[in-house]
mmCIF file with all atom_site columns, C-alpha atoms in Angstrom:
data_model
loop_
_atom_site.group_PDB
_atom_site.id
_atom_site.type_symbol
_atom_site.label_atom_id
_atom_site.label_alt_id
_atom_site.label_comp_id
_atom_site.label_asym_id
_atom_site.label_entity_id
_atom_site.label_seq_id
_atom_site.pdbx_PDB_ins_code
_atom_site.Cartn_x
_atom_site.Cartn_y
_atom_site.Cartn_z
_atom_site.occupancy
_atom_site.B_iso_or_equiv
_atom_site.pdbx_formal_charge
_atom_site.auth_seq_id
_atom_site.auth_comp_id
_atom_site.auth_asym_id
_atom_site.auth_atom_id
_atom_site.pdbx_PDB_model_num
ATOM 1   C CA . MET A 1 1   ? 17.886  -4.795  4.913   1.00 64.00 ? 743 MET A CA 1
ATOM 2   C CA . VAL A 1 2   ? 15.364  -4.798  7.757   1.00 65.00 ? 744 VAL A CA 1
ATOM 3   C CA . GLN A 1 3   ? 12.958  -7.704  8.163   1.00 63.00 ? 745 GLN A CA 1
ATOM 4   C CA . SER A 1 4   ? 9.338   -7.238  7.154   1.00 63.00 ? 746 SER A CA 1
ATOM 5   C CA . LYS A 1 5   ? 6.972   -6.944  10.103  1.00 60.00 ? 747 LYS A CA 1
ATOM 6   C CA . GLY A 1 6   ? 3.176   -6.933  10.080  1.00 62.00 ? 748 GLY A CA 1
ATOM 7   C CA . TRP A 1 7   ? 0.808   -4.855  12.174  1.00 59.00 ? 749 TRP A CA 1
ATOM 8   C CA . ASP A 1 8   ? -0.284  -6.128  15.565  1.00 62.00 ? 750 ASP A CA 1
ATOM 9   C CA . TRP A 1 9   ? -3.930  -6.227  14.458  1.00 60.00 ? 751 TRP A CA 1
ATOM 10  C CA . GLU A 1 10  ? -5.153  -7.948  17.606  1.00 64.00 ? 752 GLU A CA 1
ATOM 11  C CA . ASN A 1 11  ? -4.187  -4.922  19.697  1.00 64.00 ? 753 ASN A CA 1
ATOM 12  C CA . ALA A 1 12  ? -4.959  -2.196  17.151  1.00 62.00 ? 754 ALA A CA 1
ATOM 13  C CA . ASN A 1 13  ? -8.141  -0.172  16.704  1.00 65.00 ? 755 ASN A CA 1
ATOM 14  C CA . GLN A 1 14  ? -9.559  -2.030  13.703  1.00 66.00 ? 756 GLN A CA 1
ATOM 15  C CA . SER A 1 15  ? -12.600 0.139   12.976  1.00 70.00 ? 757 SER A CA 1
ATOM 16  C CA . ALA A 1 16  ? -10.749 2.618   10.764  1.00 75.00 ? 758 ALA A CA 1
ATOM 17  C CA . TRP A 1 17  ? -9.313  -0.218  8.659   1.00 73.00 ? 759 TRP A CA 1
ATOM 18  C CA . LEU A 1 18  ? -12.569 -1.921  7.700   1.00 86.00 ? 760 LEU A CA 1
ATOM 19  C CA . LYS A 1 19  ? -13.965 0.741   5.345   1.00 94.00 ? 761 LYS A CA 1
ATOM 20  C CA . PRO A 1 20  ? -12.650 1.109   1.764   1.00 96.00 ? 762 PRO A CA 1
ATOM 21  C CA . THR A 1 21  ? -10.894 4.354   0.881   1.00 95.00 ? 763 THR A CA 1
ATOM 22  C CA . GLU A 1 22  ? -12.190 6.868   -1.651  1.00 95.00 ? 764 GLU A CA 1
ATOM 23  C CA . ASP A 1 23  ? -9.428  5.892   -4.086  1.00 97.00 ? 765 ASP A CA 1
ATOM 24  C CA . SER A 1 24  ? -10.697 2.311   -4.221  1.00 98.00 ? 766 SER A CA 1
ATOM 25  C CA . TYR A 1 25  ? -14.179 3.508   -5.219  1.00 97.00 ? 767 TYR A CA 1
ATOM 26  C CA . TYR A 1 26  ? -12.708 5.621   -8.001  1.00 97.00 ? 768 TYR A CA 1
ATOM 27  C CA . LEU A 1 27  ? -10.353 2.939   -9.299  1.00 98.00 ? 769 LEU A CA 1
ATOM 28  C CA . SER A 1 28  ? -12.941 0.162   -9.211  1.00 98.00 ? 770 SER A CA 1
ATOM 29  C CA . GLN A 1 29  ? -14.846 2.143   -11.842 1.00 98.00 ? 771 GLN A CA 1
ATOM 30  C CA . VAL A 1 30  ? -11.870 3.342   -13.893 1.00 97.00 ? 772 VAL A CA 1
ATOM 31  C CA . TRP A 1 31  ? -10.166 -0.035  -14.009 1.00 98.00 ? 773 TRP A CA 1
ATOM 32  C CA . LYS A 1 32  ? -13.425 -1.783  -14.852 1.00 97.00 ? 774 LYS A CA 1
ATOM 33  C CA . GLU A 1 33  ? -13.962 0.591   -17.781 1.00 97.00 ? 775 GLU A CA 1
ATOM 34  C CA . LYS A 1 34  ? -10.458 -0.237  -19.019 1.00 97.00 ? 776 LYS A CA 1
ATOM 35  C CA . GLY A 1 35  ? -11.303 -3.943  -19.018 1.00 97.00 ? 777 GLY A CA 1
ATOM 36  C CA . TYR A 1 36  ? -9.024  -4.922  -16.154 1.00 98.00 ? 778 TYR A CA 1
ATOM 37  C CA . SER A 1 37  ? -10.066 -8.036  -14.263 1.00 98.00 ? 779 SER A CA 1
ATOM 38  C CA . LYS A 1 38  ? -7.261  -9.679  -12.289 1.00 98.00 ? 780 LYS A CA 1
ATOM 39  C CA . LEU A 1 39  ? -6.323  -7.517  -9.315  1.00 98.00 ? 781 LEU A CA 1
ATOM 40  C CA . LEU A 1 40  ? -3.787  -7.920  -6.522  1.00 98.00 ? 782 LEU A CA 1
ATOM 41  C CA . ASP A 1 41  ? -4.523  -6.241  -3.196  1.00 98.00 ? 783 ASP A CA 1
ATOM 42  C CA . LEU A 1 42  ? -0.964  -5.996  -1.945  1.00 98.00 ? 784 LEU A CA 1
ATOM 43  C CA . GLY A 1 43  ? -0.710  -5.734  1.831   1.00 95.00 ? 785 GLY A CA 1
ATOM 44  C CA . THR A 1 44  ? -4.421  -6.336  2.249   1.00 96.00 ? 786 THR A CA 1
ATOM 45  C CA . GLY A 1 45  ? -4.454  -5.849  6.035   1.00 93.00 ? 787 GLY A CA 1
ATOM 46  C CA . LEU A 1 46  ? -7.905  -6.912  7.249   1.00 95.00 ? 788 LEU A CA 1
ATOM 47  C CA . GLY A 1 47  ? -9.156  -7.069  3.665   1.00 97.00 ? 789 GLY A CA 1
ATOM 48  C CA . ARG A 1 48  ? -11.283 -3.950  3.185   1.00 97.00 ? 790 ARG A CA 1
ATOM 49  C CA . HIS A 1 49  ? -10.090 -3.236  -0.355  1.00 98.00 ? 791 HIS A CA 1
ATOM 50  C CA . ALA A 1 50  ? -10.045 -6.872  -1.438  1.00 98.00 ? 792 ALA A CA 1
ATOM 51  C CA . VAL A 1 51  ? -13.715 -7.147  -0.426  1.00 98.00 ? 793 VAL A CA 1
ATOM 52  C CA . HIS A 1 52  ? -14.599 -3.875  -2.164  1.00 98.00 ? 794 HIS A CA 1
ATOM 53  C CA . PHE A 1 53  ? -12.983 -4.823  -5.474  1.00 98.00 ? 795 PHE A CA 1
ATOM 54  C CA . ALA A 1 54  ? -14.449 -8.343  -5.363  1.00 98.00 ? 796 ALA A CA 1
ATOM 55  C CA . LYS A 1 55  ? -17.930 -6.866  -4.846  1.00 98.00 ? 797 LYS A CA 1
ATOM 56  C CA . ASN A 1 56  ? -17.302 -4.818  -7.982  1.00 98.00 ? 798 ASN A CA 1
ATOM 57  C CA . GLY A 1 57  ? -16.598 -7.861  -10.122 1.00 98.00 ? 799 GLY A CA 1
ATOM 58  C CA . PHE A 1 58  ? -12.806 -8.126  -9.997  1.00 98.00 ? 800 PHE A CA 1
ATOM 59  C CA . ASP A 1 59  ? -10.956 -11.440 -9.760  1.00 98.00 ? 801 ASP A CA 1
ATOM 60  C CA . VAL A 1 60  ? -9.127  -10.583 -6.537  1.00 98.00 ? 802 VAL A CA 1
ATOM 61  C CA . SER A 1 61  ? -6.002  -12.049 -5.004  1.00 98.00 ? 803 SER A CA 1
ATOM 62  C CA . ALA A 1 62  ? -4.841  -10.668 -1.663  1.00 98.00 ? 804 ALA A CA 1
ATOM 63  C CA . VAL A 1 63  ? -1.599  -11.080 0.252   1.00 98.00 ? 805 VAL A CA 1
ATOM 64  C CA . ASP A 1 64  ? -0.367  -9.876  3.631   1.00 96.00 ? 806 ASP A CA 1
ATOM 65  C CA . ILE A 1 65  ? 2.411   -10.847 6.031   1.00 93.00 ? 807 ILE A CA 1
ATOM 66  C CA . SER A 1 66  ? -0.081  -10.999 8.934   1.00 92.00 ? 808 SER A CA 1
ATOM 67  C CA . ASP A 1 67  ? -1.713  -14.393 9.530   1.00 94.00 ? 809 ASP A CA 1
ATOM 68  C CA . TYR A 1 68  ? -4.350  -12.635 11.637  1.00 94.00 ? 810 TYR A CA 1
ATOM 69  C CA . GLY A 1 69  ? -5.246  -10.272 8.793   1.00 94.00 ? 811 GLY A CA 1
ATOM 70  C CA . ILE A 1 70  ? -5.508  -13.072 6.240   1.00 96.00 ? 812 ILE A CA 1
ATOM 71  C CA . ARG A 1 71  ? -7.692  -15.184 8.531   1.00 96.00 ? 813 ARG A CA 1
ATOM 72  C CA . HIS A 1 72  ? -9.936  -12.156 9.055   1.00 96.00 ? 814 HIS A CA 1
ATOM 73  C CA . LEU A 1 73  ? -10.245 -11.626 5.290   1.00 97.00 ? 815 LEU A CA 1
ATOM 74  C CA . ILE A 1 74  ? -10.961 -15.293 4.572   1.00 98.00 ? 816 ILE A CA 1
ATOM 75  C CA . SER A 1 75  ? -13.773 -15.288 7.136   1.00 97.00 ? 817 SER A CA 1
ATOM 76  C CA . TRP A 1 76  ? -15.136 -12.003 5.775   1.00 97.00 ? 818 TRP A CA 1
ATOM 77  C CA . ALA A 1 77  ? -15.052 -13.281 2.178   1.00 98.00 ? 819 ALA A CA 1
ATOM 78  C CA . GLU A 1 78  ? -16.811 -16.507 3.144   1.00 98.00 ? 820 GLU A CA 1
ATOM 79  C CA . ASN A 1 79  ? -19.568 -14.562 4.908   1.00 97.00 ? 821 ASN A CA 1
ATOM 80  C CA . GLU A 1 80  ? -19.984 -12.330 1.843   1.00 96.00 ? 822 GLU A CA 1
ATOM 81  C CA . LYS A 1 81  ? -19.715 -15.334 -0.532  1.00 98.00 ? 823 LYS A CA 1
ATOM 82  C CA . LEU A 1 82  ? -16.838 -13.665 -2.398  1.00 98.00 ? 824 LEU A CA 1
ATOM 83  C CA . PRO A 1 83  ? -14.219 -15.823 -4.202  1.00 98.00 ? 825 PRO A CA 1
ATOM 84  C CA . ILE A 1 84  ? -11.162 -13.932 -2.936  1.00 98.00 ? 826 ILE A CA 1
ATOM 85  C CA . LYS A 1 85  ? -7.865  -15.818 -3.020  1.00 98.00 ? 827 LYS A CA 1
ATOM 86  C CA . ALA A 1 86  ? -6.113  -14.701 0.176   1.00 98.00 ? 828 ALA A CA 1
ATOM 87  C CA . VAL A 1 87  ? -2.686  -15.945 1.274   1.00 98.00 ? 829 VAL A CA 1
ATOM 88  C CA . THR A 1 88  ? -0.064  -15.077 3.858   1.00 97.00 ? 830 THR A CA 1
ATOM 89  C CA . GLY A 1 89  ? 3.123   -13.885 2.196   1.00 96.00 ? 831 GLY A CA 1
ATOM 90  C CA . ASP A 1 90  ? 5.937   -11.359 2.124   1.00 94.00 ? 832 ASP A CA 1
ATOM 91  C CA . MET A 1 91  ? 5.773   -8.553  -0.450  1.00 94.00 ? 833 MET A CA 1
ATOM 92  C CA . LEU A 1 92  ? 9.529   -8.988  -0.975  1.00 94.00 ? 834 LEU A CA 1
ATOM 93  C CA . HIS A 1 93  ? 8.808   -12.405 -2.507  1.00 96.00 ? 835 HIS A CA 1
ATOM 94  C CA . LEU A 1 94  ? 5.282   -12.436 -3.902  1.00 97.00 ? 836 LEU A CA 1
ATOM 95  C CA . PRO A 1 95  ? 3.772   -15.936 -4.259  1.00 97.00 ? 837 PRO A CA 1
ATOM 96  C CA . TYR A 1 96  ? 2.519   -15.382 -7.820  1.00 98.00 ? 838 TYR A CA 1
ATOM 97  C CA . PRO A 1 97  ? 3.746   -16.186 -11.340 1.00 98.00 ? 839 PRO A CA 1
ATOM 98  C CA . ASP A 1 98  ? 5.067   -13.562 -13.739 1.00 98.00 ? 840 ASP A CA 1
ATOM 99  C CA . LYS A 1 99  ? 2.590   -11.269 -15.534 1.00 98.00 ? 841 LYS A CA 1
ATOM 100 C CA . GLU A 1 100 ? -0.338  -12.477 -13.445 1.00 98.00 ? 842 GLU A CA 1
ATOM 101 C CA . PHE A 1 101 ? -2.257  -9.242  -12.786 1.00 98.00 ? 843 PHE A CA 1
ATOM 102 C CA . ASP A 1 102 ? -3.868  -6.389  -14.699 1.00 98.00 ? 844 ASP A CA 1
ATOM 103 C CA . CYS A 1 103 ? -3.618  -4.024  -11.733 1.00 98.00 ? 845 CYS A CA 1
ATOM 104 C CA . VAL A 1 104 ? -2.086  -3.788  -8.271  1.00 98.00 ? 846 VAL A CA 1
ATOM 105 C CA . PHE A 1 105 ? -3.604  -1.792  -5.413  1.00 98.00 ? 847 PHE A CA 1
ATOM 106 C CA . ALA A 1 106 ? -1.223  -1.052  -2.532  1.00 98.00 ? 848 ALA A CA 1
ATOM 107 C CA . TYR A 1 107 ? -2.549  1.489   -0.031  1.00 96.00 ? 849 TYR A CA 1
ATOM 108 C CA . HIS A 1 108 ? -0.046  2.479   2.691   1.00 93.00 ? 850 HIS A CA 1
ATOM 109 C CA . VAL A 1 109 ? 1.893   -0.725  2.098   1.00 94.00 ? 851 VAL A CA 1
ATOM 110 C CA . VAL A 1 110 ? 5.154   -0.437  0.155   1.00 94.00 ? 852 VAL A CA 1
ATOM 111 C CA . SER A 1 111 ? 6.573   2.094   2.635   1.00 92.00 ? 853 SER A CA 1
ATOM 112 C CA . HIS A 1 112 ? 6.770   -0.600  5.322   1.00 89.00 ? 854 HIS A CA 1
ATOM 113 C CA . SER A 1 113 ? 10.394  -1.432  4.508   1.00 91.00 ? 855 SER A CA 1
ATOM 114 C CA . ASP A 1 114 ? 13.743  0.296   4.122   1.00 93.00 ? 856 ASP A CA 1
ATOM 115 C CA . THR A 1 115 ? 15.220  1.654   0.883   1.00 95.00 ? 857 THR A CA 1
ATOM 116 C CA . GLN A 1 116 ? 16.579  -1.671  -0.321  1.00 95.00 ? 858 GLN A CA 1
ATOM 117 C CA . GLY A 1 117 ? 13.327  -3.385  0.570   1.00 95.00 ? 859 GLY A CA 1
ATOM 118 C CA . VAL A 1 118 ? 11.192  -0.849  -1.299  1.00 96.00 ? 860 VAL A CA 1
ATOM 119 C CA . GLU A 1 119 ? 13.348  -1.330  -4.397  1.00 97.00 ? 861 GLU A CA 1
ATOM 120 C CA . MET A 1 120 ? 12.768  -5.094  -4.147  1.00 97.00 ? 862 MET A CA 1
ATOM 121 C CA . ILE A 1 121 ? 9.027   -4.613  -3.645  1.00 97.00 ? 863 ILE A CA 1
ATOM 122 C CA . ILE A 1 122 ? 8.752   -2.453  -6.775  1.00 98.00 ? 864 ILE A CA 1
ATOM 123 C CA . SER A 1 123 ? 10.712  -5.111  -8.681  1.00 98.00 ? 865 SER A CA 1
ATOM 124 C CA . GLU A 1 124 ? 8.287   -7.784  -7.487  1.00 98.00 ? 866 GLU A CA 1
ATOM 125 C CA . ILE A 1 125 ? 5.302   -5.647  -8.528  1.00 98.00 ? 867 ILE A CA 1
ATOM 126 C CA . GLU A 1 126 ? 6.857   -5.293  -11.979 1.00 98.00 ? 868 GLU A CA 1
ATOM 127 C CA . ARG A 1 127 ? 7.332   -9.059  -12.186 1.00 98.00 ? 869 ARG A CA 1
ATOM 128 C CA . VAL A 1 128 ? 3.716   -9.968  -11.437 1.00 98.00 ? 870 VAL A CA 1
ATOM 129 C CA . LEU A 1 129 ? 2.126   -7.091  -13.390 1.00 98.00 ? 871 LEU A CA 1
ATOM 130 C CA . LYS A 1 130 ? 1.243   -7.351  -17.069 1.00 98.00 ? 872 LYS A CA 1
ATOM 131 C CA . ARG A 1 131 ? 2.713   -4.838  -19.504 1.00 97.00 ? 873 ARG A CA 1
ATOM 132 C CA . ASP A 1 132 ? 0.417   -1.795  -19.631 1.00 97.00 ? 874 ASP A CA 1
ATOM 133 C CA . GLY A 1 133 ? -1.074  -2.864  -16.322 1.00 98.00 ? 875 GLY A CA 1
ATOM 134 C CA . GLU A 1 134 ? -1.632  -0.216  -13.684 1.00 98.00 ? 876 GLU A CA 1
ATOM 135 C CA . ILE A 1 135 ? -0.637  0.374   -10.091 1.00 98.00 ? 877 ILE A CA 1
ATOM 136 C CA . PHE A 1 136 ? -1.934  2.572   -7.325  1.00 98.00 ? 878 PHE A CA 1
ATOM 137 C CA . LEU A 1 137 ? 0.370   2.956   -4.368  1.00 97.00 ? 879 LEU A CA 1
ATOM 138 C CA . SER A 1 138 ? 1.289   5.412   -1.651  1.00 97.00 ? 880 SER A CA 1
ATOM 139 C CA . PHE A 1 139 ? 4.498   6.618   -0.048  1.00 97.00 ? 881 PHE A CA 1
ATOM 140 C CA . CYS A 1 140 ? 5.135   8.382   3.246   1.00 94.00 ? 882 CYS A CA 1
ATOM 141 C CA . SER A 1 141 ? 6.370   11.896  2.446   1.00 96.00 ? 883 SER A CA 1
ATOM 142 C CA . LYS A 1 142 ? 9.655   13.320  3.688   1.00 94.00 ? 884 LYS A CA 1
ATOM 143 C CA . GLU A 1 143 ? 7.707   16.465  4.597   1.00 92.00 ? 885 GLU A CA 1
ATOM 144 C CA . SER A 1 144 ? 6.020   14.575  7.455   1.00 90.00 ? 886 SER A CA 1
ATOM 145 C CA . ILE A 1 145 ? 6.962   15.507  10.998  1.00 84.00 ? 887 ILE A CA 1
ATOM 146 C CA . ASP A 1 146 ? 7.716   11.875  11.853  1.00 82.00 ? 888 ASP A CA 1
ATOM 147 C CA . PHE A 1 147 ? 10.525  11.898  9.303   1.00 87.00 ? 889 PHE A CA 1
ATOM 148 C CA . GLN A 1 148 ? 11.808  15.407  9.909   1.00 83.00 ? 890 GLN A CA 1
ATOM 149 C CA . GLU A 1 149 ? 11.955  14.906  13.660  1.00 80.00 ? 891 GLU A CA 1
ATOM 150 C CA . ALA A 1 150 ? 12.797  11.168  13.373  1.00 71.00 ? 892 ALA A CA 1
ATOM 151 C CA . GLN A 1 151 ? 10.499  9.822   16.092  1.00 57.00 ? 893 GLN A CA 1
ATOM 152 C CA . GLY A 1 152 ? 12.286  6.472   16.166  1.00 60.00 ? 894 GLY A CA 1
ATOM 153 C CA . ASP A 1 153 ? 15.502  4.892   14.885  1.00 78.00 ? 895 ASP A CA 1
ATOM 154 C CA . ARG A 1 154 ? 16.427  6.501   11.549  1.00 80.00 ? 896 ARG A CA 1
ATOM 155 C CA . ILE A 1 155 ? 18.360  4.361   9.080   1.00 84.00 ? 897 ILE A CA 1
ATOM 156 C CA . ASP A 1 156 ? 19.678  4.590   5.478   1.00 87.00 ? 898 ASP A CA 1
ATOM 157 C CA . GLY A 1 157 ? 18.634  8.233   5.026   1.00 86.00 ? 899 GLY A CA 1
ATOM 158 C CA . ASN A 1 158 ? 15.054  7.380   4.102   1.00 93.00 ? 900 ASN A CA 1
ATOM 159 C CA . THR A 1 159 ? 13.728  5.038   6.781   1.00 92.00 ? 901 THR A CA 1
ATOM 160 C CA . VAL A 1 160 ? 12.488  5.365   10.360  1.00 89.00 ? 902 VAL A CA 1
ATOM 161 C CA . ILE A 1 161 ? 11.853  2.348   12.604  1.00 85.00 ? 903 ILE A CA 1
ATOM 162 C CA . TYR A 1 162 ? 8.771   3.301   14.621  1.00 76.00 ? 904 TYR A CA 1
ATOM 163 C CA . GLN A 1 163 ? 8.839   3.030   18.392  1.00 74.00 ? 905 GLN A CA 1
ATOM 164 C CA . LYS A 1 164 ? 5.153   3.832   18.966  1.00 71.00 ? 906 LYS A CA 1
ATOM 165 C CA . GLU A 1 165 ? 2.154   1.513   19.170  1.00 65.00 ? 907 GLU A CA 1
ATOM 166 C CA . PRO A 1 166 ? 0.663   -0.147  17.212  1.00 62.00 ? 908 PRO A CA 1
ATOM 167 C CA . GLU A 1 167 ? 3.713   -0.109  14.909  1.00 68.00 ? 909 GLU A CA 1
ATOM 168 C CA . VAL A 1 168 ? 6.634   -0.704  17.257  1.00 70.00 ? 910 VAL A CA 1
ATOM 169 C CA . GLY A 1 169 ? 9.497   -2.095  15.199  1.00 74.00 ? 911 GLY A CA 1
ATOM 170 C CA . VAL A 1 170 ? 7.757   -1.463  11.859  1.00 80.00 ? 912 VAL A CA 1
ATOM 171 C CA . PRO A 1 171 ? 9.982   0.338   9.313   1.00 85.00 ? 913 PRO A CA 1
ATOM 172 C CA . HIS A 1 172 ? 8.616   3.336   7.390   1.00 89.00 ? 914 HIS A CA 1
ATOM 173 C CA . PHE A 1 173 ? 10.285  4.465   4.175   1.00 94.00 ? 915 PHE A CA 1
ATOM 174 C CA . TYR A 1 174 ? 9.897   8.167   3.349   1.00 95.00 ? 916 TYR A CA 1
ATOM 175 C CA . ALA A 1 175 ? 10.145  9.575   -0.172  1.00 97.00 ? 917 ALA A CA 1
ATOM 176 C CA . ASP A 1 176 ? 10.146  12.808  -2.095  1.00 97.00 ? 918 ASP A CA 1
ATOM 177 C CA . LEU A 1 177 ? 9.125   13.203  -5.726  1.00 97.00 ? 919 LEU A CA 1
ATOM 178 C CA . ALA A 1 178 ? 12.631  12.511  -6.999  1.00 97.00 ? 920 ALA A CA 1
ATOM 179 C CA . ASP A 1 179 ? 12.725  9.226   -5.052  1.00 97.00 ? 921 ASP A CA 1
ATOM 180 C CA . ILE A 1 180 ? 9.382   8.180   -6.532  1.00 98.00 ? 922 ILE A CA 1
ATOM 181 C CA . ILE A 1 181 ? 10.426  8.956   -10.097 1.00 97.00 ? 923 ILE A CA 1
ATOM 182 C CA . LYS A 1 182 ? 13.606  6.934   -9.610  1.00 97.00 ? 924 LYS A CA 1
ATOM 183 C CA . LEU A 1 183 ? 11.786  3.966   -8.054  1.00 98.00 ? 925 LEU A CA 1
ATOM 184 C CA . LEU A 1 184 ? 9.149   3.915   -10.807 1.00 98.00 ? 926 LEU A CA 1
ATOM 185 C CA . HIS A 1 185 ? 11.509  4.375   -13.750 1.00 97.00 ? 927 HIS A CA 1
ATOM 186 C CA . ASN A 1 186 ? 9.824   1.468   -15.594 1.00 98.00 ? 928 ASN A CA 1
ATOM 187 C CA . PHE A 1 187 ? 6.408   3.097   -15.246 1.00 98.00 ? 929 PHE A CA 1
ATOM 188 C CA . SER A 1 188 ? 4.632   6.006   -16.877 1.00 98.00 ? 930 SER A CA 1
ATOM 189 C CA . ILE A 1 189 ? 3.368   8.033   -13.945 1.00 98.00 ? 931 ILE A CA 1
ATOM 190 C CA . THR A 1 190 ? -0.091  9.384   -14.757 1.00 98.00 ? 932 THR A CA 1
ATOM 191 C CA . LYS A 1 191 ? -1.012  11.104  -11.506 1.00 97.00 ? 933 LYS A CA 1
ATOM 192 C CA . VAL A 1 192 ? 0.682   12.156  -8.259  1.00 98.00 ? 934 VAL A CA 1
ATOM 193 C CA . ARG A 1 193 ? -1.207  13.582  -5.301  1.00 97.00 ? 935 ARG A CA 1
ATOM 194 C CA . HIS A 1 194 ? 0.631   15.010  -2.284  1.00 96.00 ? 936 HIS A CA 1
ATOM 195 C CA . THR A 1 195 ? -1.760  15.124  0.658   1.00 95.00 ? 937 THR A CA 1
ATOM 196 C CA . GLU A 1 196 ? -1.469  16.456  4.188   1.00 90.00 ? 938 GLU A CA 1
ATOM 197 C CA . TYR A 1 197 ? -3.427  15.025  7.117   1.00 84.00 ? 939 TYR A CA 1
ATOM 198 C CA . CYS A 1 198 ? -3.611  17.060  10.294  1.00 74.00 ? 940 CYS A CA 1
ATOM 199 C CA . SER A 1 199 ? -5.724  17.377  13.414  1.00 67.00 ? 941 SER A CA 1
ATOM 200 C CA . LEU A 1 200 ? -7.966  20.365  14.134  1.00 67.00 ? 942 LEU A CA 1
ATOM 201 C CA . ASP A 1 201 ? -5.893  21.165  17.209  1.00 65.00 ? 943 ASP A CA 1
ATOM 202 C CA . LEU A 1 202 ? -4.054  24.242  15.950  1.00 61.00 ? 944 LEU A CA 1
ATOM 203 C CA . HIS A 1 203 ? -1.809  24.318  19.023  1.00 62.00 ? 945 HIS A CA 1
ATOM 204 C CA . ASN A 1 204 ? -0.562  20.749  18.612  1.00 61.00 ? 946 ASN A CA 1
ATOM 205 C CA . ARG A 1 205 ? -0.424  20.173  14.900  1.00 60.00 ? 947 ARG A CA 1
ATOM 206 C CA . HIS A 1 206 ? 1.068   16.839  13.852  1.00 67.00 ? 948 HIS A CA 1
ATOM 207 C CA . LYS A 1 207 ? 1.811   17.065  10.142  1.00 77.00 ? 949 LYS A CA 1
ATOM 208 C CA . ARG A 1 208 ? 1.576   13.796  8.213   1.00 86.00 ? 950 ARG A CA 1
ATOM 209 C CA . MET A 1 209 ? 1.917   13.784  4.450   1.00 93.00 ? 951 MET A CA 1
ATOM 210 C CA . TYR A 1 210 ? 1.673   11.093  1.801   1.00 96.00 ? 952 TYR A CA 1
ATOM 211 C CA . TYR A 1 211 ? 2.164   10.718  -1.926  1.00 98.00 ? 953 TYR A CA 1
ATOM 212 C CA . TYR A 1 212 ? -0.520  8.811   -3.845  1.00 98.00 ? 954 TYR A CA 1
ATOM 213 C CA . VAL A 1 213 ? 0.638   7.590   -7.234  1.00 98.00 ? 955 VAL A CA 1
ATOM 214 C CA . ASN A 1 214 ? -1.115  6.151   -10.293 1.00 98.00 ? 956 ASN A CA 1
ATOM 215 C CA . ALA A 1 215 ? 1.174   4.656   -12.930 1.00 98.00 ? 957 ALA A CA 1
ATOM 216 C CA . VAL A 1 216 ? 1.184   2.351   -15.965 1.00 98.00 ? 958 VAL A CA 1
ATOM 217 C CA . TYR A 1 217 ? 3.815   -0.359  -16.339 1.00 98.00 ? 959 TYR A CA 1
ATOM 218 C CA . SER A 1 218 ? 5.645   0.487   -19.561 1.00 95.00 ? 960 SER A CA 1
ATOM 219 C CA . PRO A 1 219 ? 9.207   -0.909  -19.493 1.00 94.00 ? 961 PRO A CA 1
ATOM 220 C CA . ILE A 1 220 ? 11.477  -0.174  -22.432 1.00 86.00 ? 962 ILE A CA 1
ATOM 221 C CA . GLY A 1 221 ? 12.273  -3.222  -24.521 1.00 70.00 ? 963 GLY A CA 1
#
């Protein structure tokens, strides 16, 4: 299994990673209506979603492997007077007790490992999530050009180790729908969205696709 590796935030363009995504706006309302309170922002990065959910009344914990990202979030939360509990940690071994959270938000996070690592990450999410709790997570799609043309070192049939900045050495796990169903066999999948992102340059199209998945933790037994 490859070692987890965080983003080099100090040398990355941070502006795009400071604004919450549309999905976080939607889920902050839906999860609030369902009475969820304790939320884990898994792989928080610089903290944009942790801050958003905290502003919407959630009891937020946030974890990331990057010390720089966690320090950034702690400073941001202090400035906003938000009681976010942010810690440095590895998603393969989450620093939380069993059944701690009502919901887990993981945007472009769990794919940063190989196949064995992703299986362990899903297991850890199951451990810290309450029964009937919900997850939102994304997967890189096997229909993406980066996977089909393997722009990097390809391993285990599903994973590419990137060789481009700012993610040199960062593994990316790619999935199709069958992979997702297998990984989330202890969940009831409620929604799957398969989205393509492309530039407007029709002569140099770089196809990137992702799966976005909503699911409820409903293990048998």
